[in-house]
Short mmCIF file of C-alpha atoms in Angstrom, two decimals:
data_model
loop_
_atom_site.label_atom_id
_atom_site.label_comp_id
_atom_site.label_asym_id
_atom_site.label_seq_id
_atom_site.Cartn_x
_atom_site.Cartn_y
_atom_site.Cartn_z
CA UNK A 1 37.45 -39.51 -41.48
CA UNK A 2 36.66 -37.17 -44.22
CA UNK A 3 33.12 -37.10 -43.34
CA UNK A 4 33.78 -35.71 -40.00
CA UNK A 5 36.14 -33.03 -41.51
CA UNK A 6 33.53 -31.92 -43.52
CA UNK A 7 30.76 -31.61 -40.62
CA UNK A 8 33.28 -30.00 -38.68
CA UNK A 9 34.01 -27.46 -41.57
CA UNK A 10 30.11 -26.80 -42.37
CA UNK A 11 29.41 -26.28 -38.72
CA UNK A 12 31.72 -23.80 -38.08
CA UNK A 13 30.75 -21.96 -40.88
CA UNK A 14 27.02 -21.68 -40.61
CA UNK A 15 27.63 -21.03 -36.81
CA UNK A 16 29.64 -18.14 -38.43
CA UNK A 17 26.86 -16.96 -40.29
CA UNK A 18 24.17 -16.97 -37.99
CA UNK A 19 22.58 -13.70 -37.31
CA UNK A 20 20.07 -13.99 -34.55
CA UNK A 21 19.56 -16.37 -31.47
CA UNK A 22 16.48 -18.12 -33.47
CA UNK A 23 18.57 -18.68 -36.50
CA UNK A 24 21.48 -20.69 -33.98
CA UNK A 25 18.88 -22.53 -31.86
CA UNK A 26 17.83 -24.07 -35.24
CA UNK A 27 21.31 -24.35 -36.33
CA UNK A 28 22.01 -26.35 -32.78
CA UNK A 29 18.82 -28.72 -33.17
CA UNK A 30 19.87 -29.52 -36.92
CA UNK A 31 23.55 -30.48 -35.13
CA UNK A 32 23.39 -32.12 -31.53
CA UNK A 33 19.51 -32.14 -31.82
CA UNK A 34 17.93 -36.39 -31.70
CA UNK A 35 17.67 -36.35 -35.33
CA UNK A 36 21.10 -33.90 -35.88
CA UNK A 37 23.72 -34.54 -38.40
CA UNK A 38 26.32 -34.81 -35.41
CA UNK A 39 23.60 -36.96 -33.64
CA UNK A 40 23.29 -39.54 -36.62
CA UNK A 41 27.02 -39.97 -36.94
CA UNK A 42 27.32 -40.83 -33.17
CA UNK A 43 25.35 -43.71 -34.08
CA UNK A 44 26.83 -45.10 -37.12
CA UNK A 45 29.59 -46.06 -34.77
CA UNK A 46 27.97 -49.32 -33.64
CA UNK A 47 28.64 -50.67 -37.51
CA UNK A 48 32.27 -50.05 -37.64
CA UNK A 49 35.27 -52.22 -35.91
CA UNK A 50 36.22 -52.03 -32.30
CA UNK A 51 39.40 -50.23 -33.51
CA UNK A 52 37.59 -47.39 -36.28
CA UNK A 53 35.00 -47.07 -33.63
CA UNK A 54 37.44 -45.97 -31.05
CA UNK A 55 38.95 -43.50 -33.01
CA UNK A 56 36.06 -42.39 -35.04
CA UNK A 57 34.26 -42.01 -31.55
CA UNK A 58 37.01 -39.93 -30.44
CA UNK A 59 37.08 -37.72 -33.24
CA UNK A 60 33.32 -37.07 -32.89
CA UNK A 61 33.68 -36.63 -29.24
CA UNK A 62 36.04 -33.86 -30.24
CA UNK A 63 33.86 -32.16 -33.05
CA UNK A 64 30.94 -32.12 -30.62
CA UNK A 65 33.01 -30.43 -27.74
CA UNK A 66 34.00 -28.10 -30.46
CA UNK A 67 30.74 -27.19 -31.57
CA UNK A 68 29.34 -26.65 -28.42
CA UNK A 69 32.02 -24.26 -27.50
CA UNK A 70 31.71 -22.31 -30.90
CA UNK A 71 27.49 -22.05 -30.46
CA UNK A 72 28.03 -21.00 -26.92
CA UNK A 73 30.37 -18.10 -27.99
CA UNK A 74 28.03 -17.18 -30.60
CA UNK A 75 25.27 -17.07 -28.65
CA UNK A 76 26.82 -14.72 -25.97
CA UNK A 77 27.68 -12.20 -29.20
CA UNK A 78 24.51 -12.29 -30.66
CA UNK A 79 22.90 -11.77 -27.14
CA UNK A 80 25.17 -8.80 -26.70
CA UNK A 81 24.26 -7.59 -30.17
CA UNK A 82 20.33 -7.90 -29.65
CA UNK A 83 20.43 -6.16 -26.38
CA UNK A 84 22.27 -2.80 -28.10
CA UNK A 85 19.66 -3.48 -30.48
CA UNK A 86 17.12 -3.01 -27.47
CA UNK A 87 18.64 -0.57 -26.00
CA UNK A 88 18.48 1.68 -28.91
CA UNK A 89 15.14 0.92 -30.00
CA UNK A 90 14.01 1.69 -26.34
CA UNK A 91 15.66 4.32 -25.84
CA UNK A 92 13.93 7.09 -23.34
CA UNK A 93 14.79 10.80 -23.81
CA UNK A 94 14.26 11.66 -20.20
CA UNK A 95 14.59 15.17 -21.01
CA UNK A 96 11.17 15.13 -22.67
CA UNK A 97 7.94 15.53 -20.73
CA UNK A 98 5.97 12.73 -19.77
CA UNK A 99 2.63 12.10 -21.87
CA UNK A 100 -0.37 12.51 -18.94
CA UNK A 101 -0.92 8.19 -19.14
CA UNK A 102 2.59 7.55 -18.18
CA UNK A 103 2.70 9.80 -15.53
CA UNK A 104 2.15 7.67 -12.02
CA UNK A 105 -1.29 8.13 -9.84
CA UNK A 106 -1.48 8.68 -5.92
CA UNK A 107 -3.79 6.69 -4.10
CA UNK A 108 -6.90 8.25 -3.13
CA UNK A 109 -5.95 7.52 0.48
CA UNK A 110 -2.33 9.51 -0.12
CA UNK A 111 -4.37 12.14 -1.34
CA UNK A 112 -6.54 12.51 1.78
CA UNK A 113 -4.42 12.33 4.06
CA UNK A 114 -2.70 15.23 2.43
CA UNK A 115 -5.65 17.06 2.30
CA UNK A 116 -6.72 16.11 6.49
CA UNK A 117 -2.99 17.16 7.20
CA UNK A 118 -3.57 20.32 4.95
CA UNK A 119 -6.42 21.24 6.77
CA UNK A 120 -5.56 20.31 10.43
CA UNK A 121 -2.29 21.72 10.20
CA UNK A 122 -3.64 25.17 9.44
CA UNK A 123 -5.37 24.91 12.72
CA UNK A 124 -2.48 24.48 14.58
CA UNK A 125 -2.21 20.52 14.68
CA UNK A 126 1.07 18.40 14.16
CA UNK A 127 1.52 15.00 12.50
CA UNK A 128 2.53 12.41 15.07
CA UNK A 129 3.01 8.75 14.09
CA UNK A 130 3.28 5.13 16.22
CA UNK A 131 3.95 1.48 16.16
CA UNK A 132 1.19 -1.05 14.62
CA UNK A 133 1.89 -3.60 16.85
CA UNK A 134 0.43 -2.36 20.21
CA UNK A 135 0.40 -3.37 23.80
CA UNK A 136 -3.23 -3.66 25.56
CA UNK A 137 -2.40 -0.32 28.17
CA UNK A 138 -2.06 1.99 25.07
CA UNK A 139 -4.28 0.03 22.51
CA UNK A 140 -7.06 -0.01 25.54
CA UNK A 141 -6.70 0.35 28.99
CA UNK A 142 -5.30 3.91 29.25
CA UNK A 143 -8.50 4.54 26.58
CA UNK A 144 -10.96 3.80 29.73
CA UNK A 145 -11.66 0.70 27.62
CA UNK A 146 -12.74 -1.73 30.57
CA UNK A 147 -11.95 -5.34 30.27
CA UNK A 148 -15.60 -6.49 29.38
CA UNK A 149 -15.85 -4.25 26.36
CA UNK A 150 -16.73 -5.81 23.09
CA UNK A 151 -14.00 -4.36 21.26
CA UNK A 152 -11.13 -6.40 23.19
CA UNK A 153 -13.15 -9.81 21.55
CA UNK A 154 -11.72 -12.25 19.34
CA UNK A 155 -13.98 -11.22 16.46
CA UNK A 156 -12.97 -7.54 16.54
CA UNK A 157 -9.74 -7.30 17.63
CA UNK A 158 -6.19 -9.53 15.92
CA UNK A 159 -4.26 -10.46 19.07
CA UNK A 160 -0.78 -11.69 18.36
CA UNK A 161 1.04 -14.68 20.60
CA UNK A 162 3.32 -12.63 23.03
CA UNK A 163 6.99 -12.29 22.34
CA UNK A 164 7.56 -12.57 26.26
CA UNK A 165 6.11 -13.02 29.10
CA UNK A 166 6.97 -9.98 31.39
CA UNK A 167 4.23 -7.35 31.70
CA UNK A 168 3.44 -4.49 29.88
CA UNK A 169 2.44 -1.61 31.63
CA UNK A 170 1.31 -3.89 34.19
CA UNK A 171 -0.40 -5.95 32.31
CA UNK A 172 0.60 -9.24 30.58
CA UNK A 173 -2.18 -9.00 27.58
CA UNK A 174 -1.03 -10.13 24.40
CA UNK A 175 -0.15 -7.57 22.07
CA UNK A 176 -2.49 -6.50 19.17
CA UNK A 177 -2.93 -5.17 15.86
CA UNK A 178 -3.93 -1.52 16.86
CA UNK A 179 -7.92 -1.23 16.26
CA UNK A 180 -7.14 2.08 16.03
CA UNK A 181 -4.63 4.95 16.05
CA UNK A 182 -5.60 6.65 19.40
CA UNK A 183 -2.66 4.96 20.69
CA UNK A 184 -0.75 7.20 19.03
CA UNK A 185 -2.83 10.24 20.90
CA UNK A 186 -2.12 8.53 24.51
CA UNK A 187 1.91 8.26 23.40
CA UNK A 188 1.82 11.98 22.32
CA UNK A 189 0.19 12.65 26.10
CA UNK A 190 2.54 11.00 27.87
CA UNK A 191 5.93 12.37 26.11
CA UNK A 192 4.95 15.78 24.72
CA UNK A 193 5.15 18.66 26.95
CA UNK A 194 1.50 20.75 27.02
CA UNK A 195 -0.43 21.86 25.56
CA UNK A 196 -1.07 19.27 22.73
CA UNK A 197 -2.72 19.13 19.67
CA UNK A 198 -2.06 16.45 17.24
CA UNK A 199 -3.28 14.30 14.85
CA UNK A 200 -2.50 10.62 14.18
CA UNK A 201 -3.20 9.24 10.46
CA UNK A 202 -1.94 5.90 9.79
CA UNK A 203 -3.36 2.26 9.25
CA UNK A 204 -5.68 0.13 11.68
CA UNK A 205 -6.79 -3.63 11.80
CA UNK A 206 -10.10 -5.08 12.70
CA UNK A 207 -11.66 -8.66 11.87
CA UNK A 208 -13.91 -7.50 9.55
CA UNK A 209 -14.35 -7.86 5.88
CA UNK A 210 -17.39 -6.75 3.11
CA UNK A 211 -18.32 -3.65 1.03
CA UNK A 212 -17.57 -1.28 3.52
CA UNK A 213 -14.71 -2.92 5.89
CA UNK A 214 -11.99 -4.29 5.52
CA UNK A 215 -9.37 -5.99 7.93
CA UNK A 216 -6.58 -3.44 7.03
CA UNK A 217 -8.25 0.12 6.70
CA UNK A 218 -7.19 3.66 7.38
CA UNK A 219 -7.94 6.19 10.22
CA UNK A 220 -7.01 9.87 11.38
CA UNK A 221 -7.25 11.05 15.12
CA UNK A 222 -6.85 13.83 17.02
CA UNK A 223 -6.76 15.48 20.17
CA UNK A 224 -5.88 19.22 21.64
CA UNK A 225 -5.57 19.31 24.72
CA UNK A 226 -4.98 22.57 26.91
CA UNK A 227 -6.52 24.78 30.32
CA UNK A 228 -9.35 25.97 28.63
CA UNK A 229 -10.46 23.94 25.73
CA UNK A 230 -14.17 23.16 25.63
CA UNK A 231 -16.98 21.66 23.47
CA UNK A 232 -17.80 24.89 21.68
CA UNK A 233 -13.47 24.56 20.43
CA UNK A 234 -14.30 21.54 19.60
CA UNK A 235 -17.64 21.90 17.43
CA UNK A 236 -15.76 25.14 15.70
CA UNK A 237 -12.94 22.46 14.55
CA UNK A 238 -14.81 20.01 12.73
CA UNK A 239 -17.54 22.14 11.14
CA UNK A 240 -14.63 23.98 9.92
CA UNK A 241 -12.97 20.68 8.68
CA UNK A 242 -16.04 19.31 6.70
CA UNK A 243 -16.52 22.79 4.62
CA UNK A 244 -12.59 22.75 4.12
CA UNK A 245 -12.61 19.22 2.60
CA UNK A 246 -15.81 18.73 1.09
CA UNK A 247 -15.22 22.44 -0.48
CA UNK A 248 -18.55 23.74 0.36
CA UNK A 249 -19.48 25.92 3.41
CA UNK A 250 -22.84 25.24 2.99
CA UNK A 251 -23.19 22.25 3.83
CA UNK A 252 -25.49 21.08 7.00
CA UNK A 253 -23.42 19.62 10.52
CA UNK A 254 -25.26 18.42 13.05
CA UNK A 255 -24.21 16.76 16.56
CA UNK A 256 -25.72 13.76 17.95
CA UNK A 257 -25.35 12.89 21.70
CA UNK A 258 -23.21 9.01 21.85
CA UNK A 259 -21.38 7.35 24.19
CA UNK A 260 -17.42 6.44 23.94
CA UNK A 261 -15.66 5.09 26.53
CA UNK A 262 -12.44 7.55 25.89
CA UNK A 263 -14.34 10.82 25.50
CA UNK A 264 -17.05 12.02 28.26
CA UNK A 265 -19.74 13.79 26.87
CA UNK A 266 -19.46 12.15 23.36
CA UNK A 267 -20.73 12.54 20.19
CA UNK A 268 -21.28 11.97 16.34
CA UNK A 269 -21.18 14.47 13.55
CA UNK A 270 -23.75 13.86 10.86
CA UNK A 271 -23.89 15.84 7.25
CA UNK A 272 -26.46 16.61 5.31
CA UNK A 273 -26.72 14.80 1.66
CA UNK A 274 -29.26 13.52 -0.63
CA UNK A 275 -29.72 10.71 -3.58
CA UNK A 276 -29.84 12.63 -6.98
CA UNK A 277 -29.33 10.43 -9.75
CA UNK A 278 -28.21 7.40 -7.94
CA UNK A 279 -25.82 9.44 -6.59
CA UNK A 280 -24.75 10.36 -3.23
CA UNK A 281 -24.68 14.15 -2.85
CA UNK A 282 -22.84 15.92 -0.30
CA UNK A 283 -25.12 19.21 1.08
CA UNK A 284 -28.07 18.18 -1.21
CA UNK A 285 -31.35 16.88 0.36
CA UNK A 286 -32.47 15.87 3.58
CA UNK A 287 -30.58 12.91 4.81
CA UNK A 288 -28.12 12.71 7.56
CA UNK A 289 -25.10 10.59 6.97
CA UNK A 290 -22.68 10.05 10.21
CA UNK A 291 -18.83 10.45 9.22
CA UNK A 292 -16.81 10.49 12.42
CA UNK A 293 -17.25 9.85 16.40
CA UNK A 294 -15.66 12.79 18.67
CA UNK A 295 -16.19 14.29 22.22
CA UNK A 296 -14.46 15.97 24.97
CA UNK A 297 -11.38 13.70 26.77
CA UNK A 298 -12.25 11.46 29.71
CA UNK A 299 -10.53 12.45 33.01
CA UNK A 300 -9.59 9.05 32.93
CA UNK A 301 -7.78 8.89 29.94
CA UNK A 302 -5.83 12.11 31.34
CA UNK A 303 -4.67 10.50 34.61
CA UNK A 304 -3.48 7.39 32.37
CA UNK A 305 -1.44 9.53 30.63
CA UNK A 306 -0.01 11.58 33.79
CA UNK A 307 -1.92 14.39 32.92
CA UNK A 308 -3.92 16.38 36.06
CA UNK A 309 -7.90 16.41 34.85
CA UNK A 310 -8.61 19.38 37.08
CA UNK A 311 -5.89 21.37 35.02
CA UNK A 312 -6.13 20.34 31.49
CA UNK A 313 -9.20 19.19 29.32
CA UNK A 314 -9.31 19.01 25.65
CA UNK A 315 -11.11 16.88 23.05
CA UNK A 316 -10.34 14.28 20.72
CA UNK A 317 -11.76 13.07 17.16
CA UNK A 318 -11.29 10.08 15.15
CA UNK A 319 -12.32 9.51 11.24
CA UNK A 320 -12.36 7.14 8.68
CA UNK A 321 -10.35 7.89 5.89
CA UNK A 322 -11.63 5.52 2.99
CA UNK A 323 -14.99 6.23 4.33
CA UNK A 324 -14.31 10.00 3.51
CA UNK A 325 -12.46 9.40 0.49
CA UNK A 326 -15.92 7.46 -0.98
CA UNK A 327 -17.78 10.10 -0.23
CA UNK A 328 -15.64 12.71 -1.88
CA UNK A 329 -14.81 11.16 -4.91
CA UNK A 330 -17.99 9.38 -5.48
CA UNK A 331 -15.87 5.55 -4.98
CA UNK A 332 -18.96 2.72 -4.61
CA UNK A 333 -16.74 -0.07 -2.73
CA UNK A 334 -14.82 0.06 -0.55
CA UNK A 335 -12.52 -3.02 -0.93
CA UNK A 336 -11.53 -1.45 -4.87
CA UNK A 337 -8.88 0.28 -2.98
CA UNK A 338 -6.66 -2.63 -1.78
CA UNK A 339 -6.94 -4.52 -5.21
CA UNK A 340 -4.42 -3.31 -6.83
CA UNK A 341 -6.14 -1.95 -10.54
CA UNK A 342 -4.07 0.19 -12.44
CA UNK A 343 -7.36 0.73 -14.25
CA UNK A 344 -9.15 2.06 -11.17
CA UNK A 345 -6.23 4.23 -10.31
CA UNK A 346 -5.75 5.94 -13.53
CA UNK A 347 -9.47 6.37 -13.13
CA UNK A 348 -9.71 7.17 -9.76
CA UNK A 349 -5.66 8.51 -8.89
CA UNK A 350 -4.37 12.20 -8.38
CA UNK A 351 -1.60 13.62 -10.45
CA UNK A 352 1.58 13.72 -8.03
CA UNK A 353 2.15 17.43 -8.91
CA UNK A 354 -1.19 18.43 -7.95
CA UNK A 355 -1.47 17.23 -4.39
CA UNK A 356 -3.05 19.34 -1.17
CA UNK A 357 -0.87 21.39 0.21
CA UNK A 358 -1.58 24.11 3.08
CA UNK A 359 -0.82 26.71 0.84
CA UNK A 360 -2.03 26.55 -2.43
CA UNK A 361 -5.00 24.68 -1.02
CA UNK A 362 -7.38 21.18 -2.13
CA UNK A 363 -8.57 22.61 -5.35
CA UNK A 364 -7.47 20.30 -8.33
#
């Protein structure tokens, strides 16, 4: 039994002197590994007696147990000791400042929202917010969006299998993936006392998907409503808006007559740009370029929201975000913003210390 004194005695001392987790993983292949000393001995029992093998089998059983225990302790130490080892090495001194590529990017869509809610707030508009899962009253029938119209099809709109069966707002539709946040205009209506003016930023679903759509995307819309608004408030508003974010007061607005079934008369409000370089340059050249839809409220979509037409009128607006984000920061697709790059966004991100505010302005 010598033999298995002496592998006992030789294991426990180069277990001993093991000083990293590669040098024991070796040290455990070389003993209970196929082709370990331990291993070889466990199979020089089938030469021996029925009585030596018994005991020497015992022994070994023993010795292995041992071993195992003693590599298993070692390993726990010398995991301990390699993680203080980490920990020092990778140590952070949080008191230092940040170098400029560690520092985290916001999204261009963070950014302009916080530079819409920048500028519409200094008009006088609040932030109001709503569910995405909508029923069909708010999503479209208090809109003046009859039942025929296009955008309650299949291929526009994601309808969701109803949770139950009692009607909503008397009407048993199945709910939907708001197409867009004017739902969040017609709550604001209906529970805020008058006037109103708010504006409703937040994310909208349609089946769509290429360069410039995609089936998640974001949109901002607003409405003031009051006794004496009229088109002229609401013309003032978003010329205003497109100098404020595009940073240039020069740049050309027109109106173009359009029909929407929520706003009555309706229109679209086209800038001037031009192609310099391959580029797209805002208030350069001659084109016209269409950015958002807007219009003065339908009397409809003031009685569904228990409003009195022949007292209050207003108007209403509603924008893409990403589309204005592209055009402001000169980004070619559209579908680079839901991918996830950390390239693109250190590329294409906004320091978090320098976003819009209403008081020190959008200048970067």
């Amino acid at each position: 039994m010598d033999d298995v004194i002496k592998l006992l005695e030789s294991a426990r001392n180069d277990i001993a002197k093991a000083d990293n987790l590669q040098q024991l993983e070796s040290l455990r292949v070389a003993l209970l590994g196929k082709k370990g000393s331990l291993t070889d001995a466990m199979k020089s029992l089938a030469g021996l007696s029925d009585t030596n093998r018994k005991e020497k089998g015992q022994q070994l059983n023993l010795v292995k147990q041992e071993i195992t225990d003693l590599l298993t302790k070692r390993k726990v130490l010398l995991e301990q000791v390699e993680l203080n080892h980490r920990l020092k090495a990778e140590k952070i001194d949080v008191t230092l400042p940040s170098l400029a590529w560690q520092i985290g990017r916001l999204h261009p869509i963070t950014q302009t929202i916080d530079e819409l809610t920048a500028i519409f707030g200094q008009m006088g508009f609040s932030v109001a917010e709503g569910p995405e899962i909508e029923d069909d009253f708010h999503n479209f029938t208090a809109l003046n969006i009859p039942p025929s119209h296009p955008a309650r099809q299949m291929h526009d709109t994601f309808y969701l299998h109803p949770q139950q069966e009692t009607p909503q707002e008397g009407n048993n539709a199945p709910p939907v993936l708001r197409t867009h946040t004017s739902p969040v205009q017609i709550r604001a209506l209906k529970s805020l006392p008058k006037p109103v003016a708010v504006i409703a930023p937040g994310r909208t679903y349609r089946s769509d998907y290429d360069q410039t759509h995609t089936p998640m995307f974001h949109q901002v819309e607003g409405i003031w409503i009051d006794r004496q608004t009229h088109m002229g408030h609401l013309k003032g508003c978003l010329i205003d808006f497109v100098h404020a974010f595009f940073e240039n007061e020069s740049i050309p607005v027109r109106f173009r007559a359009n029909h929407f079934p929520f706003t009555e008369p309706s229109a679209e409000l086209d800038i001037g740009y031009g192609i310099i370089d391959g580029m797209i340059r805002i208030g350069e050249g001659d084109k016209w370029l269409e950015i958002l839809g807007c219009g003065m409220v339908h009397p409809n979509v003031l009685q569904a929201c228990d409003t009195d037409p022949d007292s209050y009128q207003g108007f209403a607006f509603g924008i893409g975000i990403e589309r204005l984000a592209m055009l402001k920061y000169g980004i070619p697709d559209l579908r680079t913003f839901f991918q996830c790059d950390l390239r693109w966004m250190r590329h294409y991100g906004f320091l978090p210390y320098d976003t819009a505010s209403s008081i020190r302005g959008l200048g970067l």
